[in-house]
Amino acid sequence: MTQAASTPGAAVPRSSFQRSLGEPRTALNALLTALAVLLGLFAMFPLFSVLYMLLVKGAALLSPSLLSELTPGAGMDGGGIGNALLGTVVVVTVATILALPLGFMGAVYLAEYGGESKLATLVRFSGKVLTGLPSILAGVFAYAMVVVTTGSFSALAGGAAMAILMVPTVMLTSESALRAVPSKMKQAAFGMGATRAQVVLRIVVPTAMPGILTGVMLSLARAMGETAPLLFTALFSDYWFEGKLTQPIASLSVLIYNFAGSPFEHQVALAWAASLVLVSLVLVLNIVAQVATRRPEER
Amino acid sequence: MADVRTKQAVAGPKAFASPIARPPSAWQKGSDVAFKQLAHAFGGGVVLLLGGIVFEVMRHAQPAMARYGFGFFTSSVWDANRAQFGILAEIVGTLYTSIVALALGGFLGITVALVLSQGFVPRRMELVMKNIIELLAAIPSVVYGLWGIFVLVPAVRAPAGWLNEHFPGLPLFSTRLSGPGILPASLVLSIMILPTVTAVSREAMAAVPKRLAAAAYGLGATRWEVIFKVTLPTAIGGIFGALVLGFGRALGETMALAMLVGNANVFGWSLFSPGNTLAALLANHFPEAGGVEVGALMYAAVVLMLITLAVNALGSLLMLRTTRELKGLG
């Protein structure tokens, strides 16, 4: 613009709405735009690299026996990750059973009863702080509470550690789902003489159910991949889960950690295969959750 | 509402001919009160859970705190056999890896947030990229660790060797990369904090009122002039909050570091030397620890907890203040 103003005598006056790349500030603008878009694409590169490596290194071992056999000992061939897969399912189930009541009822409290009271602010703050709690500290807490008390590493301790990580996600996502229920629906129910408990349980919760399930799925996906809290709570086991929650139990994530540093090639290969299985489970949960919550205009 | 109901109840059940709308029965009223109390109890339970974590870890750390006191922070020896413990190298290593990760991941994250919020790419593409970046956060950190060992470390070995050969005088490049080390660990960390930084700073940029940018465009500013002079300064509080939250994540991240940082209880400025972090120390020593070492590890856990809680509280506070300020602008 300044250029156009300083050359008033030019034969063909260029519209000041048009910009030529010859102008330094326009050129800089174009350069920065190109750089930014390039960096944006570059940022997605790690995800594709990870997925590519998982497919290249992990898919080779995929077979029914991989999912149904016990982990092999050091230096042995064959075997699979069956006990770890089952273990992950068991630990995550224990965690869900422990975390759901607290997270769900906490959300009901925040959305329906708490309002802006002091306790509600405190509960919400605690939830936020728990979201940022390093996962290994959840393990330290479960170690102190369960492992030290019972005197042994156990599936229960692992589940407890994971539950701590699930509570804030379940609570905060459920709260916003509960709050999104139109107040007209609630008022209609109140008008019919329903108590608040009835309104919550029969109107609000069923309406908000998709949102609540999304939160649960996201927290499940997060919990499933957690390793740090399991290292010294659930530990690991080379055997099948025998129905006793008081014994150490295998998990996919700890298997990956243990085998990643193994000097035996076959164990490293199993670590890749286990990663492929784990990431597939996590991504499926994430994508389902993302699709379920997508707003209509984004579809 | 409650007193209306009581009045109706006094009027007697006969006043309500309709079977659909009627006052709650005594049992319903009772269960209503019970449900309310239950909800309050569970709400309080979440606060108790946080309090319990802080209290319980502190309680178990108490003996070690009394025994090692402040010397715990000035020594770098971790020797269970001689019962000597210190976490100086771990504290410095935690901060160092997190700062390097924040420098890389923060810059990239803010750039991506700009690309995703300032109309650089079509709306559909924006959404696809946003989802892909979010999926980065979904990959378990132990898988990043595995990827780091077998992909990233070999990939950075050649450039690291070149830097070391040509600039051996610079402290940052003063040693050779022998495998795991600060640089691969920080690189993976920066990938892991990228989604957090992107999502939070994108939110802050989107909250900048559209008419501010429109006014600058109307004055003839180019897109990047608008970004540098209007969008970024207005959203700076939120962006800063995003960086702090990303920093908090980096401080507490465990597995990728335990697998990539080298677990050496020394600290050097070189990006290529092995080091250790608080979380990696806990991950590596807790499974086999016993007796006094557990106490010392609990002490280290307390330190990690206090650092991350402080950083996260600061980040949340910054976010809260910015949203309030921007409300005034809208």
XYZ file of C-alpha atoms in Angstrom:
629
model
C 0.000 0.000 0.000
C 2.768 2.393 0.925
C 4.398 1.588 -2.385
C 1.281 2.493 -4.337
C 1.017 5.767 -2.472
C 4.637 6.734 -3.085
C 4.367 6.283 -6.874
C 1.311 8.330 -7.749
C 2.562 9.007 -11.269
C 2.581 5.378 -12.399
C 0.918 4.849 -15.751
C -1.438 2.074 -14.626
C -2.388 2.649 -10.988
C -2.549 -0.777 -9.346
C -5.489 -1.362 -7.062
C -4.305 -1.280 -3.458
C -6.400 -4.410 -2.858
C -4.078 -6.439 -5.050
C -0.747 -7.572 -3.745
C 2.252 -8.593 -5.741
C 4.769 -11.095 -4.416
C 7.415 -8.485 -5.215
C 6.451 -6.544 -2.130
C 8.608 -7.639 0.812
C 5.735 -7.938 3.252
C 3.657 -9.992 0.844
C 6.615 -12.226 0.074
C 7.293 -12.695 3.775
C 3.640 -13.544 4.247
C 3.756 -16.211 1.551
C 7.031 -17.619 2.876
C 5.713 -17.891 6.429
C 2.506 -19.493 5.194
C 4.450 -22.132 3.305
C 6.681 -22.774 6.316
C 3.743 -23.071 8.688
C 1.862 -25.522 6.488
C 5.047 -27.562 6.032
C 5.589 -27.666 9.800
C 1.961 -28.648 10.230
C 2.445 -31.623 7.928
C 5.763 -32.431 9.622
C 3.998 -32.601 12.991
C 1.846 -35.467 11.738
C 4.880 -37.415 10.560
C 5.643 -39.194 13.883
C 2.159 -40.697 14.010
C 2.538 -42.167 10.542
C 6.054 -43.352 11.292
C 4.860 -45.140 14.439
C 1.915 -46.737 12.630
C 4.138 -47.763 9.710
C 6.704 -49.403 11.998
C 3.961 -51.210 13.909
C 2.600 -52.653 10.684
C 6.026 -53.568 9.291
C 7.459 -55.078 12.470
C 4.324 -56.161 14.290
C 2.159 -57.665 11.595
C 4.677 -60.433 10.807
C 3.860 -62.262 14.020
C 0.090 -61.767 13.903
C -1.624 -65.132 14.127
C -4.207 -66.857 16.304
C -1.448 -68.443 18.377
C -0.004 -64.996 19.145
C -3.190 -64.124 20.973
C -3.683 -67.499 22.632
C -0.259 -68.589 23.889
C 1.849 -67.723 26.919
C 4.856 -65.414 26.699
C 8.003 -67.390 25.912
C 10.980 -67.444 28.269
C 14.290 -65.801 27.487
C 15.865 -67.123 24.309
C 12.910 -69.352 23.426
C 10.967 -69.189 20.190
C 7.234 -69.323 19.653
C 4.716 -68.389 22.273
C 2.489 -65.354 22.215
C 1.019 -62.569 24.256
C -2.228 -64.245 25.346
C -1.641 -63.890 29.074
C -0.742 -60.219 28.672
C -3.827 -59.494 26.567
C -6.072 -61.214 29.100
C -4.240 -59.444 31.917
C -4.796 -56.028 30.367
C -8.514 -56.814 30.038
C -8.688 -57.945 33.675
C -6.812 -54.939 35.071
C -8.818 -52.473 32.976
C -12.060 -54.147 34.092
C -11.060 -53.878 37.752
C -10.124 -50.230 37.180
C -13.440 -49.493 35.470
C -15.428 -51.091 38.302
C -13.524 -48.985 40.827
C -13.532 -45.730 38.845
C -17.028 -45.605 37.352
C -19.106 -45.043 40.516
C -16.807 -42.290 41.770
C -16.438 -40.568 38.397
C -20.117 -40.867 37.482
C -21.571 -39.797 40.821
C -18.984 -37.030 41.064
C -20.251 -35.754 37.719
C -23.890 -35.972 38.883
C -22.935 -33.983 41.937
C -21.143 -31.318 39.877
C -23.833 -30.980 37.232
C -26.977 -31.308 39.342
C -26.243 -30.433 42.950
C -22.965 -28.563 43.204
C -23.653 -25.445 41.187
C -21.068 -22.848 42.090
C -20.778 -23.834 45.744
C -17.427 -24.038 47.488
C -17.462 -27.829 47.592
C -18.237 -27.980 43.862
C -15.338 -25.662 43.060
C -13.093 -27.824 45.207
C -14.316 -31.037 43.530
C -13.799 -29.576 40.064
C -10.344 -28.319 41.025
C -9.417 -31.750 42.409
C -10.576 -33.341 39.160
C -8.412 -30.996 37.124
C -5.391 -31.611 39.343
C -5.923 -35.382 39.080
C -5.984 -35.041 35.283
C -2.481 -33.597 35.431
C -1.205 -36.115 37.984
C 1.750 -38.020 36.516
C 0.582 -41.595 36.027
C 3.555 -42.989 37.915
C 2.371 -41.204 41.068
C -0.915 -43.100 40.846
C 1.268 -46.209 40.903
C 3.191 -44.926 43.915
C -0.083 -44.303 45.758
C -1.476 -47.759 44.900
C 1.841 -49.260 45.987
C 1.587 -47.493 49.335
C -2.097 -48.334 49.830
C -2.412 -51.847 48.428
C 0.981 -53.463 47.879
C 2.439 -52.394 51.237
C -0.766 -53.291 53.092
C -1.370 -56.693 51.505
C 2.308 -57.487 51.188
C 2.219 -58.519 47.533
C 1.996 -57.145 44.023
C -1.464 -57.805 42.639
C -3.957 -57.248 39.841
C -6.055 -55.361 42.379
C -3.246 -52.876 43.044
C -2.782 -52.378 39.294
C -6.505 -51.817 38.839
C -6.579 -49.336 41.713
C -3.703 -47.351 40.223
C -5.414 -47.244 36.844
C -8.762 -46.292 38.393
C -7.170 -43.122 39.805
C -6.250 -42.127 36.260
C -9.748 -42.863 34.939
C -11.763 -40.976 37.572
C -11.043 -37.392 36.426
C -11.623 -38.120 32.722
C -14.911 -39.898 33.416
C -16.039 -37.180 35.812
C -15.183 -34.107 33.740
C -16.536 -35.474 30.423
C -19.695 -36.807 32.096
C -20.265 -33.459 33.784
C -20.284 -31.585 30.498
C -22.549 -34.251 28.967
C -24.997 -33.931 31.872
C -24.934 -30.146 31.654
C -25.746 -30.246 27.945
C -29.181 -31.789 28.614
C -31.813 -29.094 27.801
C -33.365 -27.657 30.951
C -36.828 -27.767 29.329
C -36.775 -31.550 29.558
C -35.929 -31.362 33.251
C -38.587 -28.734 33.933
C -41.232 -30.845 32.221
C -40.385 -33.731 34.519
C -40.385 -31.507 37.602
C -43.771 -30.222 36.503
C -45.131 -33.747 36.602
C -44.098 -34.000 40.234
C -40.890 -35.937 39.779
C -38.247 -35.651 42.479
C -34.768 -34.453 41.533
C -33.416 -37.987 41.868
C -36.062 -39.217 39.427
C -35.310 -36.400 37.013
C -31.615 -37.170 37.143
C -31.928 -40.932 36.816
C -34.815 -41.119 34.319
C -34.333 -37.997 32.182
C -30.891 -36.437 32.482
C -28.687 -39.531 32.600
C -30.398 -41.422 29.736
C -30.251 -38.292 27.558
C -26.603 -37.691 28.363
C -25.661 -41.368 28.005
C -23.816 -41.060 24.661
C -21.606 -38.315 26.065
C -20.966 -40.259 29.253
C -20.035 -43.397 27.295
C -17.610 -41.328 25.218
C -15.865 -40.192 28.377
C -15.710 -43.762 29.645
C -14.272 -44.975 26.334
C -11.640 -42.255 26.245
C -10.574 -43.022 29.787
C -10.490 -46.754 28.972
C -8.269 -46.062 25.988
C -5.941 -43.990 28.114
C -5.845 -46.553 30.913
C -5.200 -49.457 28.579
C -1.921 -47.979 27.356
C -0.667 -46.947 30.787
C 2.501 -48.701 31.853
C 4.069 -46.684 34.628
C 1.346 -47.322 37.234
C 1.456 -51.080 36.576
C 5.224 -51.581 36.811
C 5.274 -51.920 40.574
C 1.637 -52.685 41.329
C 0.484 -55.423 38.945
C 4.104 -56.296 38.110
C 4.106 -59.059 35.475
C 3.432 -62.761 35.270
C 4.445 -65.401 32.755
C 1.315 -67.417 33.512
C -2.390 -67.167 32.855
C -4.679 -65.206 35.126
C -6.270 -67.787 37.415
C -9.113 -65.761 38.830
C -7.118 -64.462 41.796
C -6.899 -60.679 41.897
C -4.360 -60.858 44.715
C -1.566 -62.166 42.498
C 0.708 -60.356 40.039
C -0.709 -60.212 36.545
C 0.675 -59.685 33.048
C -0.296 -56.755 30.838
C 0.430 -55.754 27.257
C 2.078 -52.485 28.190
C 4.465 -53.996 30.748
C 5.253 -56.770 28.285
C 6.278 -54.163 25.712
C 8.479 -52.434 28.280
C 10.134 -55.660 29.443
C 10.727 -57.052 25.961
C 11.798 -53.765 24.332
C 15.122 -53.937 26.134
C 15.542 -57.676 25.664
C 18.686 -58.968 23.960
C 16.631 -61.705 22.270
C 15.293 -60.836 18.856
C 12.175 -62.898 19.225
C 11.160 -61.054 22.387
C 11.683 -57.700 20.659
C 9.497 -58.934 17.807
C 6.826 -59.881 20.336
C 7.073 -56.383 21.805
C 6.259 -54.951 18.343
C 3.375 -57.377 17.877
C 2.023 -56.508 21.327
C 2.331 -52.807 20.458
C 0.348 -53.355 17.279
C -2.420 -55.094 19.221
C -2.413 -52.445 21.957
C -2.398 -49.472 19.586
C -5.190 -51.035 17.507
C -7.350 -51.401 20.613
C -6.587 -47.846 21.757
C -7.156 -46.286 18.334
C -10.449 -48.103 17.811
C -11.713 -46.832 21.170
C -10.544 -43.308 20.336
C -12.044 -43.202 16.867
C -15.366 -44.579 18.063
C -15.415 -41.947 20.795
C -14.500 -39.171 18.342
C -17.197 -40.174 15.857
C -19.808 -40.509 18.574
C -19.272 -36.982 19.880
C -18.829 -35.225 16.571
C -21.223 -32.327 16.312
C -23.622 -32.343 13.356
C -22.015 -29.397 11.546
C -18.656 -31.149 11.638
C -19.953 -34.285 10.003
C -40.127 -25.936 44.221
C -40.017 -28.044 47.359
C -42.569 -25.937 49.265
C -44.984 -26.041 46.344
C -44.880 -29.816 46.520
C -45.536 -29.865 50.275
C -48.581 -27.655 49.820
C -49.911 -29.960 47.168
C -49.266 -32.937 49.367
C -51.241 -31.279 52.179
C -54.165 -30.801 49.793
C -54.462 -34.563 49.749
C -54.071 -37.217 47.110
C -57.658 -36.829 45.920
C -56.832 -33.453 44.357
C -54.756 -35.296 41.769
C -57.052 -37.195 39.538
C -54.449 -37.673 36.816
C -52.360 -40.783 37.329
C -49.386 -39.198 35.522
C -48.762 -36.001 37.453
C -48.791 -36.503 41.194
C -46.728 -35.433 44.165
C -43.900 -37.738 45.150
C -44.670 -40.436 47.677
C -42.831 -40.585 50.975
C -40.543 -43.286 49.628
C -39.717 -41.187 46.594
C -38.953 -38.202 48.787
C -36.763 -40.337 50.985
C -34.842 -41.786 48.066
C -34.472 -38.272 46.653
C -32.748 -37.127 49.826
C -30.643 -40.281 49.903
C -29.551 -39.791 46.281
C -28.627 -36.192 46.989
C -26.517 -37.216 49.972
C -24.903 -39.973 47.894
C -23.974 -37.505 45.144
C -22.467 -35.139 47.713
C -20.536 -38.007 49.291
C -19.048 -39.098 45.958
C -18.237 -35.501 45.052
C -16.384 -35.206 48.341
C -14.798 -38.561 47.564
C -12.926 -37.081 44.621
C -11.462 -34.409 46.892
C -10.575 -37.088 49.438
C -8.886 -39.138 46.719
C -6.566 -36.261 45.839
C -5.977 -35.502 49.505
C -5.373 -39.198 50.176
C -2.755 -39.427 47.432
C -0.850 -36.415 48.731
C -1.141 -37.529 52.370
C -0.286 -41.179 51.814
C 2.796 -40.538 49.668
C 3.987 -37.905 52.152
C 3.426 -40.306 55.070
C 5.529 -43.034 53.475
C 8.213 -40.505 52.581
C 8.347 -39.126 56.125
C 11.119 -41.429 57.477
C 13.336 -40.778 54.455
C 12.666 -37.044 54.675
C 13.751 -37.019 58.299
C 16.819 -39.129 57.552
C 18.136 -37.488 54.384
C 16.698 -34.006 54.794
C 17.974 -31.350 52.454
C 21.064 -33.348 51.516
C 18.749 -35.408 49.296
C 18.725 -32.498 46.847
C 22.465 -31.913 46.717
C 23.770 -35.433 46.133
C 23.675 -37.512 42.977
C 24.441 -40.887 44.521
C 21.797 -43.591 44.347
C 23.176 -46.625 46.107
C 20.769 -48.961 47.862
C 23.570 -51.101 49.296
C 25.155 -48.215 51.162
C 21.722 -46.623 51.773
C 22.882 -43.367 50.209
C 20.372 -41.522 48.126
C 20.274 -38.176 46.359
C 18.298 -36.855 43.417
C 20.211 -33.801 42.213
C 20.961 -35.351 38.807
C 17.332 -36.481 38.446
C 15.865 -33.069 39.259
C 18.177 -31.308 36.823
C 17.634 -34.052 34.206
C 13.847 -33.777 34.569
C 13.940 -30.023 34.057
C 16.494 -30.226 31.234
C 14.637 -32.830 29.138
C 11.334 -31.030 29.738
C 12.731 -27.649 28.726
C 14.284 -29.016 25.535
C 11.020 -30.823 24.775
C 9.059 -27.646 25.465
C 11.262 -25.594 23.161
C 10.730 -28.028 20.284
C 7.184 -29.208 20.981
C 6.022 -25.754 22.028
C 7.209 -24.062 18.843
C 5.775 -26.807 16.651
C 2.556 -26.985 18.676
C 1.867 -23.246 18.409
C 2.598 -23.322 14.670
C 0.207 -26.233 14.192
C -2.412 -24.415 16.259
C -2.043 -21.403 13.951
C -2.404 -23.584 10.864
C -5.508 -25.152 12.393
C -7.202 -21.951 13.512
C -6.301 -19.136 11.104
C -7.851 -20.446 7.901
C -4.654 -21.693 6.225
C -6.224 -24.921 5.039
C -9.802 -25.750 4.043
C -12.224 -26.451 6.891
C -12.460 -30.185 6.180
C -8.685 -30.527 6.049
C -8.433 -28.596 9.321
C -10.674 -31.136 10.995
C -8.732 -34.108 9.632
C -5.423 -32.626 10.794
C -6.865 -31.815 14.204
C -8.010 -35.411 14.654
C -4.640 -36.763 13.548
C -2.816 -34.540 16.031
C -5.235 -35.692 18.728
C -4.442 -39.310 17.888
C -0.771 -38.567 18.637
C -1.870 -38.290 22.256
C -3.594 -41.667 22.064
C -0.448 -43.664 21.307
C 0.701 -45.200 24.614
C 3.986 -43.799 25.846
C 5.557 -47.260 26.071
C 5.001 -47.625 22.300
C 6.750 -44.279 21.764
C 9.578 -45.696 23.859
C 9.825 -48.773 21.635
C 9.677 -46.589 18.511
C 12.341 -44.343 20.020
C 14.728 -47.217 20.671
C 14.446 -48.755 17.207
C 13.667 -45.776 14.938
C 14.561 -42.472 16.529
C 17.902 -43.347 18.150
C 19.361 -44.820 14.921
C 17.961 -41.855 12.976
C 19.572 -39.168 15.147
C 22.892 -40.992 15.530
C 24.367 -39.666 12.249
C 23.408 -35.993 12.709
C 24.477 -36.181 16.362
C 27.856 -37.585 15.366
C 28.307 -34.841 12.779
C 27.462 -32.110 15.289
C 29.838 -33.625 17.828
C 32.650 -33.839 15.255
C 32.263 -30.290 13.982
C 31.315 -28.446 17.176
C 32.962 -30.376 20.007
C 33.575 -27.087 21.809
C 29.882 -26.358 22.339
C 28.716 -27.862 25.653
C 25.480 -29.012 24.001
C 27.353 -31.270 21.580
C 30.366 -32.179 23.703
C 29.876 -35.957 23.869
C 29.060 -38.732 21.434
C 25.612 -40.271 21.317
C 26.111 -43.864 22.385
C 22.452 -44.858 22.179
C 19.947 -43.614 24.694
C 20.417 -40.053 25.873
C 18.909 -36.650 26.572
C 18.243 -35.804 22.907
C 16.180 -38.864 21.861
C 14.278 -38.655 25.151
C 13.506 -34.963 24.634
C 12.468 -35.516 21.023
C 9.931 -38.175 22.009
C 8.762 -35.950 24.873
C 8.199 -33.086 22.445
C 6.024 -35.342 20.273
C 4.046 -36.340 23.350
C 3.350 -32.785 24.514
C 2.549 -31.531 21.010
C -1.172 -32.474 21.160
C -1.616 -30.744 24.531
C 0.088 -27.541 23.403
C -1.774 -27.561 20.077
C -5.229 -28.185 21.528
C -4.984 -25.645 24.346
C -3.334 -22.853 22.367
C -5.728 -23.430 19.460
C -8.577 -22.882 21.891
C -7.008 -19.616 23.042
C -6.539 -18.445 19.431
C -10.101 -19.365 18.504
C -11.336 -17.348 21.490
C -9.857 -14.126 20.054
C -12.857 -12.111 18.863
C -13.158 -12.267 15.070
C -13.712 -8.527 14.747
C -10.249 -7.737 16.102
C -8.659 -9.663 13.229
C -11.223 -8.282 10.782
C -10.344 -4.723 11.797
C -6.652 -5.364 11.127
C -7.425 -6.958 7.761
C -9.536 -3.925 6.932
C -6.508 -1.710 7.554
C -4.627 -3.688 4.922
C -2.589 -6.024 7.103
C -1.377 -9.320 5.649
C -2.340 -12.575 7.307
C 0.924 -12.884 9.218
C 0.803 -9.257 10.296
C -2.606 -10.002 11.778
C -1.211 -13.120 13.456
C 1.842 -11.409 14.927
C 0.218 -8.115 15.863
C -3.332 -9.098 16.796
C -3.994 -12.816 17.276
C -0.848 -13.853 19.151
C -0.685 -10.837 21.497
C -4.380 -11.218 22.346
C -4.144 -14.958 22.950
C -0.724 -14.813 24.604
C -2.029 -15.673 28.070
C -3.746 -18.816 26.825
C -0.737 -19.808 24.746
C 1.483 -19.376 27.770
C -0.959 -21.531 29.732
C -0.734 -24.182 27.009
C 3.046 -24.186 27.273
C 2.906 -24.511 31.050
C 0.438 -27.412 30.825
C 2.665 -29.074 28.219
C 5.622 -28.563 30.537
C 3.664 -30.216 33.334
C 2.978 -33.230 31.127
C 6.636 -33.475 30.154
C 7.769 -33.392 33.785
C 5.608 -36.343 34.771
C 6.041 -38.455 31.653
C 7.624 -41.759 32.591
C 7.885 -44.657 30.193
C 9.372 -43.023 27.113
C 12.028 -41.504 29.361
C 12.712 -44.659 31.315
C 13.390 -46.369 27.975
C 15.304 -43.584 26.229
C 17.111 -41.352 28.689
C 19.872 -43.790 29.603
C 19.334 -44.016 33.373
C 22.678 -42.617 34.370
C 22.812 -40.738 37.649
C 24.968 -37.998 36.245
C 24.160 -34.742 34.614
C 25.988 -33.209 31.671
C 25.004 -30.333 29.432
C 25.569 -32.426 26.330
C 22.357 -33.356 24.544
C 23.959 -36.650 23.594
C 24.930 -37.823 27.061
C 22.732 -40.183 29.072
C 20.887 -38.786 32.070
C 17.952 -39.599 34.312
C 14.667 -38.087 35.421
C 12.586 -38.381 38.584
C 9.810 -40.384 36.934
C 12.283 -42.705 35.200
C 14.074 -43.237 38.509
C 10.801 -44.323 40.128
C 9.952 -46.623 37.211
C 13.350 -48.290 37.193
C 13.919 -48.745 40.913
C 10.477 -49.277 42.450
C 9.811 -52.828 41.134
C 12.869 -54.239 42.924
C 13.128 -51.834 45.833
C 12.861 -52.824 49.457
C 13.424 -51.322 52.894
C 15.108 -47.916 52.986
C 15.114 -47.569 49.208
C 11.295 -47.530 49.140
C 11.360 -44.604 51.565
C 13.863 -42.728 49.416
C 11.775 -43.397 46.308
C 8.703 -42.077 48.131
C 10.695 -38.934 48.945
C 11.546 -38.585 45.245
C 7.835 -39.119 44.431
C 6.923 -36.271 46.799
C 9.371 -33.979 44.991
C 7.936 -34.964 41.597
C 4.398 -34.477 42.904
C 5.091 -31.007 44.282
C 6.820 -29.868 41.078
C 4.053 -31.113 38.759
C 1.217 -29.898 41.001
C 2.736 -26.423 41.132
C 3.291 -26.273 37.361
C -0.202 -27.591 36.579
C -1.895 -25.234 39.026
C -0.031 -22.327 37.407
C -1.117 -23.457 33.926
C -4.784 -23.795 34.906
C -4.711 -20.405 36.592
C -3.269 -18.747 33.482
C -5.940 -20.367 31.306
C -8.694 -19.223 33.644
C -7.435 -15.625 33.699
C -7.120 -15.418 29.915
C -10.635 -16.696 29.235
C -11.925 -14.092 31.667
C -9.956 -11.297 30.004
C -11.063 -12.307 26.515
C -14.690 -12.295 27.643
C -14.300 -8.586 28.294
C -13.006 -8.056 24.744
C -15.838 -9.930 23.016
